[in-house]
Amino acid sequence: MSMKFSIVIPTYNEAGGIERLIVGLDDVFKRNNLDGEIIIVDDNSPDGTGAIVDRLSQTHPVRCLHRPGKMGLSSGVIDGWKFARPDSEALGAMDGDFSHDINVLPKMVEALESGGYGLAIGSRYVPGGGIENWPLKRKITSLVAISLAKPLTKVKDITSGYFLVKRSAIQGVDLDPIGFKIGLEVIAKAHYGNVLEVPFVFTDRVAGESKLNQKEIFNYLKQLGKIYFGKFRPRAERLN
Ligand SMILES: Nc1nc2c(ncn2[C@@H]2O[C@H](COP(=O)(O)OP(=O)(O)OP(=O)(O)O)[C@@H](O)[C@H]2O)c(=O)[nH]1
Ligand SMILES: [Mg+2]
């Protein structure tokens, strides 16, 4: 058996695919001998996603954290990590709409298990990775978003929402639940040592509407601003 880990999937109206995703992940766990726990953080989805997960929790390695209303993706991931079994050595995040390829998860677990890496990221911007079905406008937005964060890190896919990190790397770290980009918080603030980017091809949701609106773009800029400010303010102040 592998190291114990918990992968958190925040959901809002994912009833259409959540069962297939959980069954698929369980299958990946079994085929690769992975000791994984799936945590769904559902914000009282009107389409009944939470009830589907509760039913599956009797037969699959999944538990649902129910929150009373839509409270955002990043805070969902953070709450999910608090809810995860305490003996999971690694904590992760993944979207609930199949855009993150479940078949690369074993490579991410293996990276952390090897001891060489404290963080493994599902990455669209390393050789072998990519994006399917994205309109040009969204590709450009993504590239601009990433270039703005370039000075912070060597990581290529800094806005990825698909990753696995050692629990010890985020212990005591103050993660800001602003906006959509919890991965950016972890990349910029956690104590993970080496990072491995595992390539995968991002497939966009076929149905439903993209939530990448102006508010999210503004939140992203605000998040980046806070991180830059935190990194570059005078050292004496940081020691307080
Ligand atoms: N619990 C919770 N989950 C959320 C919230 N907003 C989004 N999600 C979930 O977070 C994951 C990523 O959200 P998406 O809507 O796919 O975001 P996106 O990939 O930027 O946009 P799309 O183009 O719509 O796919 C999905 O599993 C959503 O169901 C929220 O407020 N609360
Ligand atoms: Mg999506």
XYZ file of N, CA and C and ligand atoms in Angstrom:
753
model
N 0.824 -1.209 0.000
C 0.000 0.000 0.000
C 0.861 1.265 0.000
N 0.346 2.275 -0.626
C 1.073 3.541 -0.741
C 0.928 4.358 0.540
N 1.534 5.509 0.553
C 1.330 6.447 1.660
C -0.143 6.869 1.670
N -0.663 7.123 2.851
C -2.055 7.566 2.959
C -2.175 9.002 2.458
N -3.187 9.238 1.653
C -3.425 10.616 1.212
C -4.922 10.877 1.104
N -5.288 12.150 1.113
C -6.681 12.560 0.926
C -6.737 13.567 -0.204
N -7.602 13.312 -1.165
C -7.744 14.251 -2.280
C -9.103 14.947 -2.156
N -9.073 16.272 -2.117
C -10.288 17.059 -1.892
C -10.853 17.553 -3.224
N -12.142 17.329 -3.413
C -12.837 17.791 -4.619
C -14.011 18.671 -4.203
N -13.875 19.983 -4.346
C -15.020 20.853 -4.048
C -16.046 20.741 -5.179
N -17.303 20.714 -4.810
C -18.329 20.586 -5.862
C -19.442 21.601 -5.676
N -19.880 22.114 -6.792
C -21.117 22.891 -6.819
C -21.855 22.497 -8.097
N -22.935 21.787 -7.937
C -23.718 21.291 -9.076
C -22.907 20.407 -10.027
N -22.392 19.324 -9.486
C -21.662 18.356 -10.301
C -22.381 17.000 -10.303
N -23.704 17.007 -10.098
C -24.453 15.744 -10.014
C -24.308 14.909 -11.287
N -24.148 15.569 -12.408
C -24.068 14.860 -13.688
C -22.893 13.904 -13.797
N -21.779 14.198 -13.140
C -20.594 13.368 -13.344
C -19.934 12.853 -12.077
N -20.438 13.257 -10.890
C -19.694 12.974 -9.659
C -19.585 11.475 -9.376
N -20.643 10.721 -9.683
C -20.593 9.278 -9.415
C -19.514 8.620 -10.277
N -19.490 8.968 -11.551
C -18.503 8.398 -12.459
C -17.080 8.770 -12.017
N -16.934 9.996 -11.510
C -15.605 10.440 -11.060
C -15.139 9.645 -9.833
N -16.039 9.465 -8.871
C -15.682 8.735 -7.641
C -15.384 7.270 -7.953
N -16.226 6.657 -8.773
C -16.003 5.258 -9.151
C -14.682 5.131 -9.920
N -14.417 6.097 -10.795
C -13.176 6.081 -11.573
C -11.943 6.217 -10.689
N -12.018 7.128 -9.706
C -10.885 7.314 -8.793
C -10.652 6.065 -7.950
N -11.740 5.486 -7.445
C -11.627 4.263 -6.642
C -10.938 3.165 -7.455
N -11.293 3.101 -8.723
C -10.693 2.124 -9.621
C -9.180 2.375 -9.789
N -8.819 3.635 -9.954
C -7.395 3.993 -10.057
C -6.665 3.615 -8.752
N -7.294 3.877 -7.612
C -6.688 3.511 -6.317
C -6.418 2.005 -6.290
N -7.444 1.236 -6.649
C -7.328 -0.230 -6.544
C -6.271 -0.768 -7.490
N -6.288 -0.305 -8.721
C -5.340 -0.831 -9.714
C -3.901 -0.488 -9.367
N -3.694 0.607 -8.623
C -2.330 1.048 -8.313
C -1.958 0.862 -6.845
N -2.834 0.158 -6.112
C -2.561 -0.079 -4.695
C -2.400 1.208 -3.892
N -3.228 2.178 -4.164
C -3.121 3.470 -3.490
C -4.060 3.533 -2.292
N -3.550 4.092 -1.201
C -4.367 4.252 0.003
C -4.962 5.661 0.017
N -5.870 5.892 -0.892
C -6.430 7.233 -1.026
C -7.813 7.362 -0.418
N -8.085 8.564 0.070
C -9.412 8.919 0.570
C -9.901 10.092 -0.273
N -11.154 10.038 -0.706
C -11.731 11.142 -1.484
C -12.613 11.968 -0.551
N -12.357 13.260 -0.505
C -13.205 14.161 0.284
C -13.927 15.096 -0.685
N -15.252 14.979 -0.698
C -16.042 15.923 -1.496
C -16.522 17.030 -0.564
N -16.292 18.265 -0.957
C -16.798 19.395 -0.170
C -17.916 20.037 -0.985
N -19.142 19.730 -0.585
C -20.280 20.190 -1.377
C -20.997 21.350 -0.692
N -21.220 22.399 -1.457
C -21.838 23.603 -0.903
C -23.349 23.618 -1.103
N -23.983 22.553 -0.627
C -25.441 22.445 -0.705
C -25.929 22.618 -2.142
N -25.275 21.923 -3.073
C -25.627 22.032 -4.492
C -27.113 21.783 -4.713
N -27.796 22.700 -5.377
C -29.223 22.515 -5.639
C -29.529 21.253 -6.448
N -28.554 20.749 -7.205
C -28.816 19.560 -8.029
C -28.627 18.247 -7.267
N -28.347 18.319 -5.963
C -28.290 17.101 -5.152
C -26.974 16.343 -5.196
N -25.898 17.001 -5.588
C -24.580 16.341 -5.616
C -24.255 15.689 -4.264
N -24.516 16.413 -3.175
C -24.154 15.939 -1.837
C -24.818 14.621 -1.476
N -26.081 14.462 -1.848
C -26.808 13.225 -1.529
C -26.232 12.040 -2.296
N -25.822 12.268 -3.526
C -25.197 11.199 -4.319
C -23.925 10.726 -3.614
N -23.132 11.689 -3.135
C -21.868 11.348 -2.472
C -22.133 10.599 -1.165
N -23.120 11.052 -0.398
C -23.461 10.357 0.854
C -23.809 8.892 0.586
N -24.556 8.649 -0.485
C -24.906 7.272 -0.833
C -23.645 6.481 -1.187
N -22.769 7.074 -1.993
C -21.552 6.364 -2.417
C -20.588 6.124 -1.260
N -20.698 6.935 -0.209
C -19.748 6.804 0.902
C -19.914 5.470 1.628
N -21.043 4.788 1.388
C -21.234 3.478 2.024
C -20.474 2.363 1.308
N -20.103 2.624 0.052
C -19.459 1.561 -0.725
C -18.090 1.960 -1.285
N -17.756 3.233 -1.196
C -16.513 3.713 -1.791
C -15.724 4.547 -0.790
N -14.397 4.706 -1.018
C -13.570 5.455 -0.049
C -13.773 6.954 -0.175
N -14.992 7.393 0.097
C -15.324 8.810 -0.067
C -16.155 9.278 1.123
N -15.931 10.535 1.529
C -16.785 11.163 2.543
C -17.142 12.551 2.053
N -18.329 13.000 2.472
C -18.779 14.319 2.015
C -18.819 15.294 3.182
N -18.169 16.437 2.999
C -18.326 17.550 3.940
C -19.384 18.480 3.342
N -20.470 18.654 4.074
C -21.553 19.509 3.579
C -21.407 20.902 4.167
N -21.354 21.894 3.301
C -21.375 23.277 3.778
C -22.731 23.873 3.375
N -23.190 24.860 4.139
C -24.571 25.318 3.964
C -24.851 26.089 2.671
N -23.841 26.667 2.064
C -24.094 27.443 0.850
C -22.805 27.661 0.099
N -22.918 28.267 -1.079
C -21.754 28.438 -1.958
C -20.729 29.370 -1.325
N -19.588 28.819 -0.953
C -18.591 29.597 -0.220
C -17.255 29.683 -0.937
N -17.193 29.187 -2.163
C -15.958 29.332 -2.940
C -15.078 28.093 -2.932
N -14.326 27.984 -4.010
C -13.515 26.793 -4.258
C -12.328 26.676 -3.293
N -11.574 27.751 -3.113
C -10.371 27.674 -2.279
C -10.700 27.360 -0.821
N -11.709 28.025 -0.287
C -12.068 27.743 1.105
C -12.588 26.316 1.225
N -13.205 25.810 0.157
C -13.662 24.422 0.139
C -12.497 23.455 0.279
N -11.425 23.722 -0.460
C -10.244 22.851 -0.394
C -9.645 22.895 1.016
N -9.528 24.103 1.572
C -8.939 24.240 2.913
C -9.803 23.518 3.963
N -11.116 23.714 3.888
C -12.007 23.011 4.833
C -11.924 21.496 4.634
N -11.786 21.069 3.389
C -11.663 19.638 3.103
C -10.408 19.044 3.717
N -9.324 19.786 3.682
C -8.076 19.307 4.278
C -8.225 19.175 5.798
N -8.981 20.087 6.416
C -9.211 19.989 7.867
C -10.080 18.774 8.188
N -10.974 18.446 7.285
C -11.932 17.343 7.469
C -11.280 15.990 7.164
N -10.210 15.980 6.404
C -9.544 14.742 5.980
C -9.058 13.940 7.187
N -8.948 12.621 7.021
C -8.458 11.783 8.128
C -7.076 12.298 8.551
N -6.854 12.365 9.861
C -5.623 12.997 10.353
C -4.354 12.233 10.005
N -4.482 10.953 9.663
C -3.259 10.204 9.371
C -2.892 10.225 7.888
N -3.599 11.003 7.088
C -3.161 11.163 5.701
C -1.899 12.016 5.673
N -0.852 11.477 5.075
C 0.420 12.203 5.039
C 0.474 13.232 3.925
N -0.407 13.050 2.933
C -0.437 13.997 1.814
C -1.869 14.447 1.578
N -2.006 15.703 1.136
C -3.317 16.299 0.888
C -3.328 16.866 -0.523
N -4.467 16.707 -1.206
C -4.500 17.150 -2.592
C -5.784 17.869 -2.950
N -5.822 18.376 -4.176
C -7.007 19.043 -4.689
C -7.207 18.681 -6.151
N -8.477 18.629 -6.534
C -8.840 18.254 -7.902
C -10.225 18.832 -8.205
N -10.484 19.172 -9.451
C -11.811 19.650 -9.827
C -12.768 18.475 -10.019
N -14.058 18.762 -9.882
C -15.061 17.703 -9.966
C -15.719 17.584 -11.319
N -15.093 18.141 -12.347
C -15.749 18.146 -13.657
C -14.940 17.392 -14.722
N -14.045 16.503 -14.269
C -13.251 15.661 -15.177
C -12.195 16.419 -15.964
N -11.945 17.680 -15.638
C -10.896 18.376 -16.392
C -9.510 17.898 -15.959
N -9.427 17.282 -14.768
C -8.135 16.783 -14.284
C -8.052 15.274 -14.462
N -7.090 14.832 -15.250
C -6.946 13.417 -15.608
C -6.609 12.553 -14.378
N -7.530 11.678 -14.003
C -7.333 10.869 -12.788
C -6.187 9.864 -12.949
N -5.796 9.567 -14.173
C -4.768 8.548 -14.388
C -3.344 9.014 -14.079
N -3.137 10.324 -13.853
C -1.789 10.771 -13.478
C -1.618 10.841 -11.954
N -2.704 10.647 -11.220
C -2.623 10.712 -9.760
C -1.585 9.734 -9.176
N -1.527 8.477 -9.672
C -0.507 7.561 -9.128
C 0.915 8.108 -9.254
N 1.214 8.815 -10.337
C 2.557 9.395 -10.500
C 2.799 10.486 -9.465
N 1.737 11.216 -9.126
C 1.880 12.280 -8.128
C 2.134 11.668 -6.749
N 1.410 10.598 -6.433
C 1.608 9.914 -5.150
C 3.029 9.349 -5.075
N 3.446 8.721 -6.163
C 4.774 8.115 -6.228
C 5.870 9.156 -5.983
N 5.678 10.349 -6.553
C 6.674 11.414 -6.387
C 6.860 11.767 -4.915
N 5.757 11.895 -4.188
C 5.853 12.240 -2.768
C 6.407 11.082 -1.962
N 6.011 9.897 -2.363
C 6.456 8.701 -1.647
C 7.961 8.491 -1.776
N 8.494 8.856 -2.925
C 9.921 8.659 -3.179
C 10.779 9.451 -2.194
N 10.161 10.461 -1.570
C 10.911 11.274 -0.624
C 11.620 12.445 -1.295
N 11.693 12.429 -2.611
C 12.409 13.477 -3.327
C 11.609 14.757 -3.501
N 10.291 14.657 -3.365
C 9.441 15.818 -3.637
C 8.411 16.020 -2.520
N 8.142 17.291 -2.231
C 7.112 17.605 -1.249
C 5.826 18.077 -1.890
N 5.896 18.316 -3.194
C 4.726 18.805 -3.922
C 4.741 18.227 -5.338
N 3.601 17.707 -5.771
C 3.449 17.224 -7.151
C 2.261 17.941 -7.773
N 2.486 18.493 -8.954
C 1.449 19.297 -9.605
C 1.057 18.662 -10.935
N -0.212 18.507 -11.169
C -0.696 18.140 -12.496
C -0.521 19.361 -13.378
N 0.308 19.236 -14.423
C 0.757 20.427 -15.137
C 0.409 20.392 -16.625
N -0.117 21.516 -17.088
C -0.456 21.648 -18.510
C 0.688 22.220 -19.315
N 1.680 22.786 -18.605
C 2.711 23.533 -19.313
C 4.106 22.917 -19.221
N 4.170 21.589 -19.101
C 5.444 20.883 -19.279
C 5.239 19.906 -20.435
N 6.353 19.466 -21.080
C 6.209 18.571 -22.243
C 5.316 17.370 -21.936
N 4.368 17.125 -22.813
C 3.414 16.041 -22.590
C 2.088 16.549 -22.053
N 2.119 17.749 -21.507
C 0.885 18.345 -20.989
C 0.239 19.240 -22.034
N -0.998 19.642 -21.781
C -1.661 20.515 -22.734
C -3.094 20.806 -22.338
N -3.792 21.449 -23.253
C -5.180 21.829 -23.012
C -6.007 21.484 -24.245
N -7.144 20.873 -23.988
C -8.060 20.556 -25.088
C -9.288 21.439 -24.979
N -9.849 21.798 -26.075
C -11.158 22.483 -26.109
C -11.182 23.917 -25.589
N -10.020 24.540 -25.381
C -10.091 25.909 -24.878
C -10.107 26.899 -26.025
N -11.022 27.866 -25.960
C -10.984 28.927 -26.965
C -9.708 29.753 -26.794
N -9.255 30.372 -27.879
C -8.004 31.129 -27.880
C -7.981 32.170 -26.757
N -9.140 32.821 -26.539
C -9.217 33.890 -25.547
C -8.835 33.360 -24.156
N -9.321 32.157 -23.855
C -9.052 31.609 -22.522
C -7.593 31.143 -22.398
N -7.049 30.628 -23.520
C -5.634 30.239 -23.508
C -4.754 31.441 -23.217
N -5.082 32.563 -23.872
C -4.282 33.772 -23.682
C -4.415 34.265 -22.243
N -5.646 34.285 -21.718
C -5.851 34.710 -20.330
C -4.993 33.878 -19.387
N -4.976 32.573 -19.631
C -4.201 31.672 -18.768
C -2.709 31.981 -18.848
N -2.213 32.226 -20.061
C -0.780 32.505 -20.223
C -0.392 33.832 -19.575
N -1.278 34.827 -19.691
C -1.006 36.118 -19.044
C -1.000 35.931 -17.526
N -1.997 35.203 -17.006
C -2.087 34.957 -15.567
C -0.805 34.309 -15.063
N -0.305 33.346 -15.820
C 0.889 32.621 -15.407
C 2.136 33.495 -15.488
N 2.230 34.317 -16.520
C 3.436 35.142 -16.657
C 3.524 36.176 -15.530
N 2.374 36.622 -15.022
C 2.378 37.583 -13.913
C 2.984 36.981 -12.647
N 2.886 35.658 -12.522
C 3.384 34.994 -11.314
C 4.807 34.461 -11.496
N 5.355 34.598 -12.675
C 6.678 34.066 -13.009
C 7.770 34.375 -11.977
N 7.886 35.642 -11.518
C 8.982 35.945 -10.587
C 8.888 35.200 -9.253
N 7.744 34.625 -8.968
C 7.549 33.992 -7.662
C 8.151 32.597 -7.571
N 8.241 31.888 -8.686
C 8.550 30.461 -8.624
C 9.025 29.921 -9.968
N 9.676 28.750 -9.908
C 10.087 28.096 -11.149
C 8.972 27.227 -11.728
N 7.913 27.031 -10.947
C 6.814 26.167 -11.388
C 6.196 26.713 -12.674
N 5.983 25.830 -13.644
C 5.459 26.259 -14.947
C 3.945 26.488 -14.911
N 3.223 25.570 -14.271
C 1.755 25.704 -14.244
C 1.304 26.163 -12.870
N 1.495 27.452 -12.628
C 1.256 27.981 -11.289
C -0.234 28.113 -10.971
N -1.078 28.102 -11.990
C -2.513 28.234 -11.719
C -3.234 26.887 -11.747
N -2.470 25.798 -11.736
C -3.103 24.479 -11.722
C -3.892 24.254 -10.440
N -5.058 23.664 -10.560
C -5.852 23.340 -9.377
C -5.746 21.876 -9.022
N -4.762 21.201 -9.623
C -4.618 19.760 -9.456
C -3.244 19.489 -8.872
N -3.182 19.086 -7.598
C -1.880 18.875 -6.967
C -2.011 18.030 -5.710
N -0.852 17.564 -5.252
C -0.766 16.780 -4.025
C 0.441 17.304 -3.255
N 0.241 17.605 -1.967
C 1.328 18.195 -1.183
C 1.467 17.443 0.141
N 2.679 17.362 0.650
C 2.894 16.751 1.963
C 2.174 17.582 3.015
N 1.486 16.898 3.907
C 0.776 17.608 4.976
C 1.744 18.509 5.759
N 2.945 17.982 6.006
C 3.908 18.745 6.801
C 4.296 20.066 6.126
N 4.168 20.114 4.796
C 4.569 21.316 4.061
C 3.602 22.475 4.253
N 2.369 22.164 4.620
C 1.398 23.261 4.793
C 1.031 23.487 6.248
N 1.598 22.648 7.129
C 1.290 22.817 8.546
C 1.792 24.168 9.042
N 0.912 24.922 9.674
C 1.290 26.220 10.204
C 1.374 27.322 9.159
N 1.068 26.987 7.896
C 1.135 27.998 6.837
C -0.243 28.651 6.696
N -0.223 29.974 6.595
C -1.462 30.731 6.527
C -1.933 30.816 5.071
N -2.893 29.978 4.702
C -3.367 29.948 3.311
C -4.605 30.824 3.161
N -4.527 31.778 2.271
C -5.614 32.733 2.059
C -6.675 32.096 1.147
N -7.925 32.024 1.592
C -8.956 31.359 0.781
C -9.532 32.234 -0.329
N -8.856 33.312 -0.683
C -9.371 34.215 -1.714
C -9.403 33.530 -3.086
N -10.476 33.751 -3.807
C -10.531 33.366 -5.217
C -10.473 31.877 -5.507
N -10.050 31.540 -6.720
C -10.077 30.176 -7.223
C -8.740 29.458 -7.063
N -7.650 30.224 -6.806
C -6.329 29.641 -7.015
C -5.652 29.185 -5.733
N -6.162 28.131 -5.140
C -5.559 27.590 -3.923
C -4.166 27.030 -4.227
N -3.974 26.509 -5.436
C -2.667 25.965 -5.815
C -1.585 27.029 -5.741
N -1.926 28.236 -6.167
C -0.979 29.349 -6.119
C -0.563 29.666 -4.682
N -1.519 29.625 -3.763
C -1.204 29.841 -2.347
C -0.183 28.823 -1.857
N -0.426 27.563 -2.227
C 0.455 26.481 -1.778
C 1.840 26.633 -2.414
N 1.866 26.902 -3.719
C 3.152 27.041 -4.415
C 3.959 28.195 -3.825
N 3.265 29.302 -3.510
C 3.982 30.486 -3.040
C 4.357 30.422 -1.560
N 3.605 29.661 -0.757
C 3.796 29.773 0.699
C 4.230 28.505 1.421
N 3.941 27.325 0.852
C 4.199 26.088 1.606
C 5.688 25.735 1.617
N 6.071 24.862 2.558
C 7.481 24.461 2.713
C 7.657 23.049 2.163
N 7.714 22.947 0.834
C 7.644 21.617 0.214
C 8.972 21.137 -0.378
N 10.002 21.974 -0.398
C 11.259 21.526 -0.994
C 11.148 21.413 -2.500
N 11.410 20.217 -3.040
C 11.348 20.053 -4.496
C 9.928 19.819 -4.978
N 9.677 20.292 -6.197
C 8.354 20.103 -6.791
C 8.482 19.387 -8.122
N 7.569 18.440 -8.353
C 7.536 17.724 -9.634
C 6.268 18.108 -10.383
N 6.430 18.513 -11.637
C 5.246 18.770 -12.458
C 4.983 17.558 -13.343
N 3.834 16.948 -13.142
C 3.456 15.762 -13.901
C 2.529 16.197 -15.039
N 2.944 15.953 -16.293
C 2.124 16.452 -17.401
C 0.768 15.755 -17.499
N -0.241 16.533 -17.839
C -1.536 15.943 -18.178
C -2.249 16.871 -19.155
N -3.197 16.307 -19.873
C -3.955 17.124 -20.817
C -5.274 17.529 -20.166
N -5.423 18.825 -19.988
C -6.609 19.405 -19.367
C -7.762 19.375 -20.363
N -8.850 18.738 -19.969
C -10.018 18.740 -20.862
C -11.102 19.602 -20.242
N -11.572 20.549 -20.990
C -12.559 21.483 -20.472
C -13.900 20.784 -20.324
N -14.678 21.258 -19.339
C -16.034 20.728 -19.204
C -16.774 20.983 -20.504
N -17.545 19.970 -20.933
C -18.258 20.113 -22.201
C -19.535 20.896 -21.966
N -20.219 20.584 -20.850
C -21.465 21.283 -20.546
C -21.214 22.350 -19.497
N -22.156 23.235 -19.325
C -22.055 24.241 -18.269
C -21.262 25.451 -18.705
N -21.261 26.423 -17.826
C -20.698 27.718 -18.173
C -19.371 27.917 -17.451
N -18.434 28.572 -18.088
C -17.172 28.864 -17.427
C -17.366 29.942 -16.379
N -16.685 29.755 -15.225
C -16.815 30.742 -14.154
C -15.682 31.747 -14.180
N -14.875 31.676 -15.224
C -13.754 32.623 -15.312
C -14.289 33.980 -15.760
N -14.849 34.715 -14.803
C -15.425 36.010 -15.148
C -14.519 37.122 -14.618
N -14.969 38.357 -14.779
C -14.144 39.490 -14.374
C -13.851 39.481 -12.885
N -14.814 39.010 -12.102
C -14.615 38.979 -10.651
C -13.457 38.047 -10.311
N -13.412 36.897 -10.971
C -12.336 35.949 -10.689
C -10.985 36.496 -11.134
N -10.979 37.200 -12.261
C -9.730 37.789 -12.732
C -9.238 38.828 -11.717
N -10.165 39.640 -11.214
C -9.813 40.648 -10.210
C -9.279 39.982 -8.940
N -9.976 38.915 -8.507
C -9.539 38.194 -7.311
C -8.142 37.619 -7.475
N -7.856 37.143 -8.678
C -6.542 36.572 -8.956
C -5.462 37.641 -8.800
N -5.734 38.810 -9.361
C -4.761 39.907 -9.271
C -4.560 40.330 -7.815
N -5.653 40.330 -7.061
C -5.590 40.700 -5.654
C -4.752 39.671 -4.875
N -4.983 38.394 -5.183
C -4.233 37.321 -4.529
C -2.737 37.452 -4.818
N -2.418 37.691 -6.111
C -1.011 37.868 -6.504
C -0.392 39.048 -5.765
N -1.137 40.142 -5.706
C -0.659 41.345 -5.026
C -0.313 41.056 -3.578
N -1.197 40.348 -2.908
C -0.969 40.006 -1.496
C 0.270 39.130 -1.348
N 0.436 38.181 -2.258
C 1.593 37.281 -2.166
C 2.883 38.063 -2.396
N 2.893 38.911 -3.422
C 4.082 39.724 -3.685
C 4.401 40.601 -2.481
N 3.387 41.234 -1.928
C 3.586 42.127 -0.794
C 4.177 41.353 0.383
N 3.633 40.170 0.625
C 4.119 39.334 1.720
C 5.558 38.903 1.528
N 5.942 38.655 0.275
C 7.294 38.164 -0.016
C 8.342 39.265 0.091
N 7.971 40.467 -0.359
C 9.000 41.484 -0.535
C 8.992 42.583 0.516
N 8.084 42.468 1.502
C 8.133 43.517 2.527
C 9.364 43.285 3.410
N 9.787 44.326 4.150
C 11.044 44.243 4.903
C 11.067 43.059 5.868
N 12.255 42.485 5.991
C 12.419 41.269 6.773
C 12.015 41.438 8.238
N 12.402 42.581 8.831
C 12.111 42.803 10.252
C 10.617 42.677 10.510
N 9.851 43.197 9.570
C 8.415 43.160 9.749
C 7.902 41.718 9.710
N 8.547 40.913 8.856
C 8.092 39.542 8.705
C 8.335 38.713 9.974
N 9.336 39.123 10.761
C 9.668 38.332 11.948
C 8.686 38.551 13.086
N 7.901 39.589 13.007
C 6.958 39.891 14.087
C 5.924 38.793 14.271
N -17.764 23.608 -2.861
C -17.638 24.461 -3.889
N -17.180 24.031 -5.069
C -17.072 24.917 -6.082
C -17.422 26.279 -5.958
N -17.202 26.888 -7.152
C -16.721 25.933 -7.986
N -16.654 24.741 -7.363
C -16.167 23.446 -7.848
O -14.785 23.633 -8.104
C -14.375 22.879 -9.215
C -13.791 23.807 -10.274
O -14.777 24.702 -10.690
P -15.131 24.938 -12.219
O -16.489 25.495 -12.289
O -14.864 23.694 -13.003
O -14.094 26.069 -12.538
P -13.322 26.281 -13.889
O -12.686 25.003 -14.309
O -12.471 27.480 -13.683
O -14.501 26.701 -14.882
P -15.325 25.829 -15.931
O -14.943 26.378 -17.250
O -16.754 26.076 -15.581
O -14.961 24.377 -15.795
C -15.602 22.135 -9.693
O -15.593 20.846 -9.112
C -16.753 22.966 -9.150
O -17.920 22.198 -8.922
C -17.925 26.714 -4.679
O -18.269 27.857 -4.453
N -18.010 25.778 -3.694
Mg -13.671 23.244 -14.677
